[in-house]
Amino acid sequence: ELKVEQNPLFLSMQEGKNYTIYCNYSTTSDRLYWYRQDPGKSLESLFVLLSNGAVKQEGRLMASLDTKARLSTLHITAAVHDLSATYFCAVDRGYNNNDMRFGAGTRLTVKP
Amino acid sequence: DVKVTQSSRYLVKRTGEKVFLECVQDMDHENMFWYRQDPGLGLRLIYFSYDVKMKEKGDIPEGYSVSREKKERFSLILESASTNQTSMYLCASSLQLAGYTFGSGTRLTVV
């Protein structure tokens, strides 16, 4: 059974600081996804990582995937208030149906 | 942009009622999914479908069924609603190896 663990679950940061969110998963997969959810809203897709060593960047967010370690990271550089949201990682089981298992989410709060 | 539309934003139903949650996508995606989201538990997969009339159980299918008669529509059915099915229900669709596009969600309260 595929399990996906994120940490931390809650993260409070000062603006301008850097931090990393970790996503570990329990079985072999080379397909990992990051999503963002704003309060009261649905999820939107941020990054799609489809191979070992994949790195994607968008603004102050950078995601990477190490399939051998079964680990993905979401790095935040020089945080700003607009990044406050809940971030989810999700792992595709790899059975060609694209069904994913999600982590519990990391609630990020960026304070001035 | 792909759009995934869930028919209701908020629903209140009584215990024992049969409840239908509808989801429609407009970009010819093969895959469609129903998740429920609960605080501290993240998203849990209820059912998914990779083709018309095809369905697969997710991790928590008990008390639910689904229907996919047309490619664009995927319905979630609560056969006899119970209070422990009070939750946010999220529908999503995707192509292979792509991120999901989610609907706006249906917050269901069973009283």
PDB file of C-alpha atoms in Angstrom:
ATOM      1  CA  GLU A   1       0.000   0.000   0.000  1.00  0.00           C
ATOM      2  CA  LEU A   2       1.360   3.365  -1.012  1.00  0.00           C
ATOM      3  CA  LYS A   3       1.770   5.832   1.848  1.00  0.00           C
ATOM      4  CA  VAL A   4       2.743   9.455   1.420  1.00  0.00           C
ATOM      5  CA  GLU A   5       4.102  11.492   4.310  1.00  0.00           C
ATOM      6  CA  GLN A   6       4.710  15.214   4.358  1.00  0.00           C
ATOM      7  CA  ASN A   7       6.551  17.243   6.900  1.00  0.00           C
ATOM      8  CA  PRO A   8       6.160  19.577   8.453  1.00  0.00           C
ATOM      9  CA  LEU A   9       2.375  19.676   8.613  1.00  0.00           C
ATOM     10  CA  PHE A  10       2.401  23.278   9.791  1.00  0.00           C
ATOM     11  CA  LEU A  11       4.982  25.872   8.891  1.00  0.00           C
ATOM     12  CA  SER A  12       5.138  29.491   9.963  1.00  0.00           C
ATOM     13  CA  MET A  13       7.784  31.571   8.222  1.00  0.00           C
ATOM     14  CA  GLN A  14       8.963  35.136   8.159  1.00  0.00           C
ATOM     15  CA  GLU A  15       8.909  36.930   4.841  1.00  0.00           C
ATOM     16  CA  GLY A  16      12.255  36.734   3.099  1.00  0.00           C
ATOM     17  CA  LYS A  17      13.284  33.422   4.655  1.00  0.00           C
ATOM     18  CA  ASN A  18      13.924  30.099   2.934  1.00  0.00           C
ATOM     19  CA  TYR A  19      12.461  26.738   3.848  1.00  0.00           C
ATOM     20  CA  THR A  20      11.877  23.236   2.510  1.00  0.00           C
ATOM     21  CA  ILE A  21       8.846  20.963   2.669  1.00  0.00           C
ATOM     22  CA  TYR A  22       9.549  17.229   2.458  1.00  0.00           C
ATOM     23  CA  CYS A  23       7.476  14.490   0.901  1.00  0.00           C
ATOM     24  CA  ASN A  24       8.383  10.843   1.486  1.00  0.00           C
ATOM     25  CA  TYR A  25       6.581   7.907  -0.064  1.00  0.00           C
ATOM     26  CA  SER A  26       6.666   4.212   0.604  1.00  0.00           C
ATOM     27  CA  THR A  27       6.713   2.368  -2.726  1.00  0.00           C
ATOM     28  CA  THR A  28       8.491   2.726  -6.014  1.00  0.00           C
ATOM     29  CA  SER A  29       7.189   5.498  -8.210  1.00  0.00           C
ATOM     30  CA  ASP A  30       8.718   8.042 -10.534  1.00  0.00           C
ATOM     31  CA  ARG A  31       5.688  10.292 -10.813  1.00  0.00           C
ATOM     32  CA  LEU A  32       5.133  12.935  -8.204  1.00  0.00           C
ATOM     33  CA  TYR A  33       2.946  16.025  -8.188  1.00  0.00           C
ATOM     34  CA  TRP A  34       2.653  19.151  -6.070  1.00  0.00           C
ATOM     35  CA  TYR A  35      -0.568  21.070  -5.546  1.00  0.00           C
ATOM     36  CA  ARG A  36      -1.546  24.280  -3.820  1.00  0.00           C
ATOM     37  CA  GLN A  37      -4.803  24.931  -2.005  1.00  0.00           C
ATOM     38  CA  ASP A  38      -5.885  28.373  -0.822  1.00  0.00           C
ATOM     39  CA  PRO A  39      -8.377  28.587   2.056  1.00  0.00           C
ATOM     40  CA  GLY A  40     -11.891  27.762   0.918  1.00  0.00           C
ATOM     41  CA  LYS A  41     -10.705  26.891  -2.560  1.00  0.00           C
ATOM     42  CA  SER A  42      -9.944  23.744  -4.479  1.00  0.00           C
ATOM     43  CA  LEU A  43      -6.489  22.435  -5.391  1.00  0.00           C
ATOM     44  CA  GLU A  44      -4.456  23.672  -8.309  1.00  0.00           C
ATOM     45  CA  SER A  45      -1.577  21.832  -9.924  1.00  0.00           C
ATOM     46  CA  LEU A  46       1.882  23.346  -9.330  1.00  0.00           C
ATOM     47  CA  PHE A  47       4.482  20.857 -10.511  1.00  0.00           C
ATOM     48  CA  VAL A  48       4.639  17.541 -12.327  1.00  0.00           C
ATOM     49  CA  LEU A  49       7.826  15.508 -11.747  1.00  0.00           C
ATOM     50  CA  LEU A  50       8.128  12.425 -13.925  1.00  0.00           C
ATOM     51  CA  SER A  51      11.666  11.110 -13.536  1.00  0.00           C
ATOM     52  CA  ASN A  52      14.507  10.717 -11.088  1.00  0.00           C
ATOM     53  CA  GLY A  53      16.376  13.987 -10.717  1.00  0.00           C
ATOM     54  CA  ALA A  54      13.553  16.069 -12.149  1.00  0.00           C
ATOM     55  CA  VAL A  55      13.592  19.688 -11.029  1.00  0.00           C
ATOM     56  CA  LYS A  56      10.924  22.268 -11.756  1.00  0.00           C
ATOM     57  CA  GLN A  57      10.860  25.926 -10.746  1.00  0.00           C
ATOM     58  CA  GLU A  58       8.143  28.551 -10.762  1.00  0.00           C
ATOM     59  CA  GLY A  59       8.882  31.883  -9.157  1.00  0.00           C
ATOM     60  CA  ARG A  60       9.974  31.342  -5.557  1.00  0.00           C
ATOM     61  CA  LEU A  61       9.087  27.640  -5.545  1.00  0.00           C
ATOM     62  CA  MET A  62      11.313  24.814  -6.700  1.00  0.00           C
ATOM     63  CA  ALA A  63      10.399  21.134  -6.612  1.00  0.00           C
ATOM     64  CA  SER A  64      12.709  18.156  -7.037  1.00  0.00           C
ATOM     65  CA  LEU A  65      12.390  14.392  -7.094  1.00  0.00           C
ATOM     66  CA  ASP A  66      14.775  11.667  -5.929  1.00  0.00           C
ATOM     67  CA  THR A  67      13.088   8.366  -6.768  1.00  0.00           C
ATOM     68  CA  LYS A  68      15.845   6.272  -5.200  1.00  0.00           C
ATOM     69  CA  ALA A  69      15.331   7.948  -1.844  1.00  0.00           C
ATOM     70  CA  ARG A  70      11.557   8.122  -2.486  1.00  0.00           C
ATOM     71  CA  LEU A  71      11.716  11.769  -1.598  1.00  0.00           C
ATOM     72  CA  SER A  72      10.512  15.005  -3.101  1.00  0.00           C
ATOM     73  CA  THR A  73      11.214  18.479  -1.792  1.00  0.00           C
ATOM     74  CA  LEU A  74       9.449  21.777  -2.303  1.00  0.00           C
ATOM     75  CA  HIS A  75      11.868  24.605  -1.605  1.00  0.00           C
ATOM     76  CA  ILE A  76      10.650  28.102  -0.881  1.00  0.00           C
ATOM     77  CA  THR A  77      13.034  30.956  -1.527  1.00  0.00           C
ATOM     78  CA  ALA A  78      12.580  34.405   0.050  1.00  0.00           C
ATOM     79  CA  ALA A  79       9.010  33.732   1.097  1.00  0.00           C
ATOM     80  CA  VAL A  80       6.297  36.324   0.547  1.00  0.00           C
ATOM     81  CA  HIS A  81       2.819  36.523   2.068  1.00  0.00           C
ATOM     82  CA  ASP A  82       1.156  35.428  -1.186  1.00  0.00           C
ATOM     83  CA  LEU A  83       2.698  31.976  -0.767  1.00  0.00           C
ATOM     84  CA  SER A  84       0.548  31.326   2.313  1.00  0.00           C
ATOM     85  CA  ALA A  85      -1.526  28.245   1.436  1.00  0.00           C
ATOM     86  CA  THR A  86      -1.647  24.507   1.997  1.00  0.00           C
ATOM     87  CA  TYR A  87       0.706  22.472  -0.182  1.00  0.00           C
ATOM     88  CA  PHE A  88       0.078  18.840  -1.027  1.00  0.00           C
ATOM     89  CA  CYS A  89       2.317  16.299  -2.642  1.00  0.00           C
ATOM     90  CA  ALA A  90       0.786  13.338  -4.434  1.00  0.00           C
ATOM     91  CA  VAL A  91       2.323  10.158  -5.802  1.00  0.00           C
ATOM     92  CA  ASP A  92       1.066   8.244  -8.811  1.00  0.00           C
ATOM     93  CA  ARG A  93       0.896   4.508  -8.186  1.00  0.00           C
ATOM     94  CA  GLY A  94       2.206   3.960 -11.695  1.00  0.00           C
ATOM     95  CA  TYR A  95      -0.491   1.625 -12.969  1.00  0.00           C
ATOM     96  CA  ASN A  96      -1.193   3.863 -15.968  1.00  0.00           C
ATOM     97  CA  ASN A  97      -4.475   5.059 -14.560  1.00  0.00           C
ATOM     98  CA  ASN A  98      -2.947   8.162 -13.034  1.00  0.00           C
ATOM     99  CA  ASP A  99      -4.540   7.506  -9.653  1.00  0.00           C
ATOM    100  CA  MET A 100      -2.657   9.328  -6.921  1.00  0.00           C
ATOM    101  CA  ARG A 101      -2.243   9.157  -3.193  1.00  0.00           C
ATOM    102  CA  PHE A 102      -1.912  12.439  -1.369  1.00  0.00           C
ATOM    103  CA  GLY A 103       0.048  13.546   1.636  1.00  0.00           C
ATOM    104  CA  ALA A 104      -1.782  15.216   4.509  1.00  0.00           C
ATOM    105  CA  GLY A 105      -0.686  18.665   3.373  1.00  0.00           C
ATOM    106  CA  THR A 106       1.589  21.368   4.762  1.00  0.00           C
ATOM    107  CA  ARG A 107      -0.133  24.523   5.893  1.00  0.00           C
ATOM    108  CA  LEU A 108       2.243  27.385   5.220  1.00  0.00           C
ATOM    109  CA  THR A 109       1.810  30.795   6.818  1.00  0.00           C
ATOM    110  CA  VAL A 110       4.170  33.585   5.801  1.00  0.00           C
ATOM    111  CA  LYS A 111       4.264  36.474   8.238  1.00  0.00           C
ATOM    112  CA  PRO A 112       5.498  39.991   7.531  1.00  0.00           C
TER     113      PRO A 112
ATOM    114  CA  ASP B   1      -8.328  25.722 -19.884  1.00  0.00           C
ATOM    115  CA  VAL B   2      -9.863  22.495 -18.710  1.00  0.00           C
ATOM    116  CA  LYS B   3     -12.865  23.034 -16.589  1.00  0.00           C
ATOM    117  CA  VAL B   4     -14.234  20.603 -14.061  1.00  0.00           C
ATOM    118  CA  THR B   5     -17.658  21.521 -12.787  1.00  0.00           C
ATOM    119  CA  GLN B   6     -19.279  20.110  -9.695  1.00  0.00           C
ATOM    120  CA  SER B   7     -22.992  20.634  -9.613  1.00  0.00           C
ATOM    121  CA  SER B   8     -23.339  21.837  -6.025  1.00  0.00           C
ATOM    122  CA  ARG B   9     -21.077  23.883  -3.810  1.00  0.00           C
ATOM    123  CA  TYR B  10     -22.958  23.115  -0.605  1.00  0.00           C
ATOM    124  CA  LEU B  11     -25.417  20.332   0.195  1.00  0.00           C
ATOM    125  CA  VAL B  12     -27.291  19.400   3.333  1.00  0.00           C
ATOM    126  CA  LYS B  13     -28.896  15.963   3.398  1.00  0.00           C
ATOM    127  CA  ARG B  14     -30.603  13.819   5.963  1.00  0.00           C
ATOM    128  CA  THR B  15     -29.304  10.514   7.274  1.00  0.00           C
ATOM    129  CA  GLY B  16     -30.477   7.653   5.079  1.00  0.00           C
ATOM    130  CA  GLU B  17     -31.056   9.749   1.967  1.00  0.00           C
ATOM    131  CA  LYS B  18     -29.584   8.737  -1.378  1.00  0.00           C
ATOM    132  CA  VAL B  19     -27.256  11.498  -2.524  1.00  0.00           C
ATOM    133  CA  PHE B  20     -25.941  12.201  -6.008  1.00  0.00           C
ATOM    134  CA  LEU B  21     -22.849  14.339  -6.595  1.00  0.00           C
ATOM    135  CA  GLU B  22     -22.279  15.249 -10.214  1.00  0.00           C
ATOM    136  CA  CYS B  23     -19.032  16.150 -11.954  1.00  0.00           C
ATOM    137  CA  VAL B  24     -18.564  17.221 -15.561  1.00  0.00           C
ATOM    138  CA  GLN B  25     -15.314  17.977 -17.414  1.00  0.00           C
ATOM    139  CA  ASP B  26     -15.045  19.617 -20.801  1.00  0.00           C
ATOM    140  CA  MET B  27     -11.675  18.550 -22.204  1.00  0.00           C
ATOM    141  CA  ASP B  28     -12.087  14.901 -23.160  1.00  0.00           C
ATOM    142  CA  HIS B  29      -9.991  13.558 -20.292  1.00  0.00           C
ATOM    143  CA  GLU B  30      -9.925   9.792 -19.918  1.00  0.00           C
ATOM    144  CA  ASN B  31      -9.399   9.729 -16.177  1.00  0.00           C
ATOM    145  CA  MET B  32     -11.793  11.015 -13.550  1.00  0.00           C
ATOM    146  CA  PHE B  33     -11.589  10.762  -9.784  1.00  0.00           C
ATOM    147  CA  TRP B  34     -13.566  11.318  -6.604  1.00  0.00           C
ATOM    148  CA  TYR B  35     -11.757  12.211  -3.397  1.00  0.00           C
ATOM    149  CA  ARG B  36     -12.945  13.318  -0.032  1.00  0.00           C
ATOM    150  CA  GLN B  37     -10.978  15.816   1.991  1.00  0.00           C
ATOM    151  CA  ASP B  38     -11.058  15.883   5.760  1.00  0.00           C
ATOM    152  CA  PRO B  39      -8.925  17.995   8.114  1.00  0.00           C
ATOM    153  CA  GLY B  40      -5.695  16.256   9.050  1.00  0.00           C
ATOM    154  CA  LEU B  41      -6.310  13.382   6.632  1.00  0.00           C
ATOM    155  CA  GLY B  42      -5.535  15.033   3.334  1.00  0.00           C
ATOM    156  CA  LEU B  43      -7.343  13.684   0.298  1.00  0.00           C
ATOM    157  CA  ARG B  44      -8.516  10.089   0.199  1.00  0.00           C
ATOM    158  CA  LEU B  45      -9.470   8.363  -3.018  1.00  0.00           C
ATOM    159  CA  ILE B  46     -13.000   6.971  -3.135  1.00  0.00           C
ATOM    160  CA  TYR B  47     -13.365   5.787  -6.746  1.00  0.00           C
ATOM    161  CA  PHE B  48     -11.845   6.520 -10.111  1.00  0.00           C
ATOM    162  CA  SER B  49     -12.587   5.781 -13.723  1.00  0.00           C
ATOM    163  CA  TYR B  50     -10.255   5.536 -16.716  1.00  0.00           C
ATOM    164  CA  ASP B  51     -12.906   5.035 -19.379  1.00  0.00           C
ATOM    165  CA  VAL B  52     -16.632   5.126 -19.955  1.00  0.00           C
ATOM    166  CA  LYS B  53     -18.438   2.483 -17.882  1.00  0.00           C
ATOM    167  CA  MET B  54     -15.151   1.542 -16.199  1.00  0.00           C
ATOM    168  CA  LYS B  55     -14.634   2.092 -12.503  1.00  0.00           C
ATOM    169  CA  GLU B  56     -12.073   1.166  -9.910  1.00  0.00           C
ATOM    170  CA  LYS B  57     -12.275   1.280  -6.147  1.00  0.00           C
ATOM    171  CA  GLY B  58      -9.987   3.620  -4.317  1.00  0.00           C
ATOM    172  CA  ASP B  59      -9.017   3.366  -0.675  1.00  0.00           C
ATOM    173  CA  ILE B  60     -12.392   4.159   0.928  1.00  0.00           C
ATOM    174  CA  PRO B  61     -15.194   2.955  -1.383  1.00  0.00           C
ATOM    175  CA  GLU B  62     -17.508   1.643   1.340  1.00  0.00           C
ATOM    176  CA  GLY B  63     -20.867   3.391   1.317  1.00  0.00           C
ATOM    177  CA  TYR B  64     -20.264   4.905  -2.124  1.00  0.00           C
ATOM    178  CA  SER B  65     -20.851   3.945  -5.725  1.00  0.00           C
ATOM    179  CA  VAL B  66     -20.121   5.700  -9.012  1.00  0.00           C
ATOM    180  CA  SER B  67     -21.443   5.951 -12.522  1.00  0.00           C
ATOM    181  CA  ARG B  68     -19.735   6.949 -15.730  1.00  0.00           C
ATOM    182  CA  GLU B  69     -22.132   6.612 -18.646  1.00  0.00           C
ATOM    183  CA  LYS B  70     -20.497   9.370 -20.700  1.00  0.00           C
ATOM    184  CA  LYS B  71     -16.860  10.338 -20.913  1.00  0.00           C
ATOM    185  CA  GLU B  72     -17.409  13.843 -19.584  1.00  0.00           C
ATOM    186  CA  ARG B  73     -19.544  12.954 -16.577  1.00  0.00           C
ATOM    187  CA  PHE B  74     -18.628  11.064 -13.406  1.00  0.00           C
ATOM    188  CA  SER B  75     -21.201  10.768 -10.655  1.00  0.00           C
ATOM    189  CA  LEU B  76     -20.669   9.818  -7.030  1.00  0.00           C
ATOM    190  CA  ILE B  77     -23.574   8.204  -5.216  1.00  0.00           C
ATOM    191  CA  LEU B  78     -24.015   7.867  -1.499  1.00  0.00           C
ATOM    192  CA  GLU B  79     -26.420   4.972  -1.235  1.00  0.00           C
ATOM    193  CA  SER B  80     -27.649   5.815   2.262  1.00  0.00           C
ATOM    194  CA  ALA B  81     -26.015   8.923   3.651  1.00  0.00           C
ATOM    195  CA  SER B  82     -24.556   8.781   7.126  1.00  0.00           C
ATOM    196  CA  THR B  83     -23.125  11.486   9.358  1.00  0.00           C
ATOM    197  CA  ASN B  84     -19.581  10.141   8.915  1.00  0.00           C
ATOM    198  CA  GLN B  85     -19.871  11.019   5.233  1.00  0.00           C
ATOM    199  CA  THR B  86     -20.003  14.704   6.086  1.00  0.00           C
ATOM    200  CA  SER B  87     -16.983  16.016   4.200  1.00  0.00           C
ATOM    201  CA  MET B  88     -15.643  18.037   1.289  1.00  0.00           C
ATOM    202  CA  TYR B  89     -15.897  16.042  -1.925  1.00  0.00           C
ATOM    203  CA  LEU B  90     -13.524  16.843  -4.746  1.00  0.00           C
ATOM    204  CA  CYS B  91     -13.803  15.660  -8.317  1.00  0.00           C
ATOM    205  CA  ALA B  92     -10.792  15.722 -10.623  1.00  0.00           C
ATOM    206  CA  SER B  93      -9.925  14.767 -14.162  1.00  0.00           C
ATOM    207  CA  SER B  94      -6.646  14.194 -15.968  1.00  0.00           C
ATOM    208  CA  LEU B  95      -4.786  12.887 -18.950  1.00  0.00           C
ATOM    209  CA  GLN B  96      -2.068  10.303 -18.486  1.00  0.00           C
ATOM    210  CA  LEU B  97       1.019  11.589 -16.670  1.00  0.00           C
ATOM    211  CA  ALA B  98      -0.567  14.962 -16.082  1.00  0.00           C
ATOM    212  CA  GLY B  99      -1.546  16.799 -12.945  1.00  0.00           C
ATOM    213  CA  TYR B 100      -5.173  16.779 -11.981  1.00  0.00           C
ATOM    214  CA  THR B 101      -7.640  19.521 -12.696  1.00  0.00           C
ATOM    215  CA  PHE B 102      -9.955  19.756  -9.734  1.00  0.00           C
ATOM    216  CA  GLY B 103     -13.497  20.971  -9.469  1.00  0.00           C
ATOM    217  CA  SER B 104     -14.393  23.574  -6.877  1.00  0.00           C
ATOM    218  CA  GLY B 105     -15.642  20.938  -4.442  1.00  0.00           C
ATOM    219  CA  THR B 106     -18.939  20.060  -2.791  1.00  0.00           C
ATOM    220  CA  ARG B 107     -19.222  20.511   0.938  1.00  0.00           C
ATOM    221  CA  LEU B 108     -21.725  17.898   2.068  1.00  0.00           C
ATOM    222  CA  THR B 109     -23.302  17.938   5.500  1.00  0.00           C
ATOM    223  CA  VAL B 110     -25.347  14.941   6.589  1.00  0.00           C
ATOM    224  CA  VAL B 111     -27.649  15.631   9.513  1.00  0.00           C
TER     225      VAL B 111
END
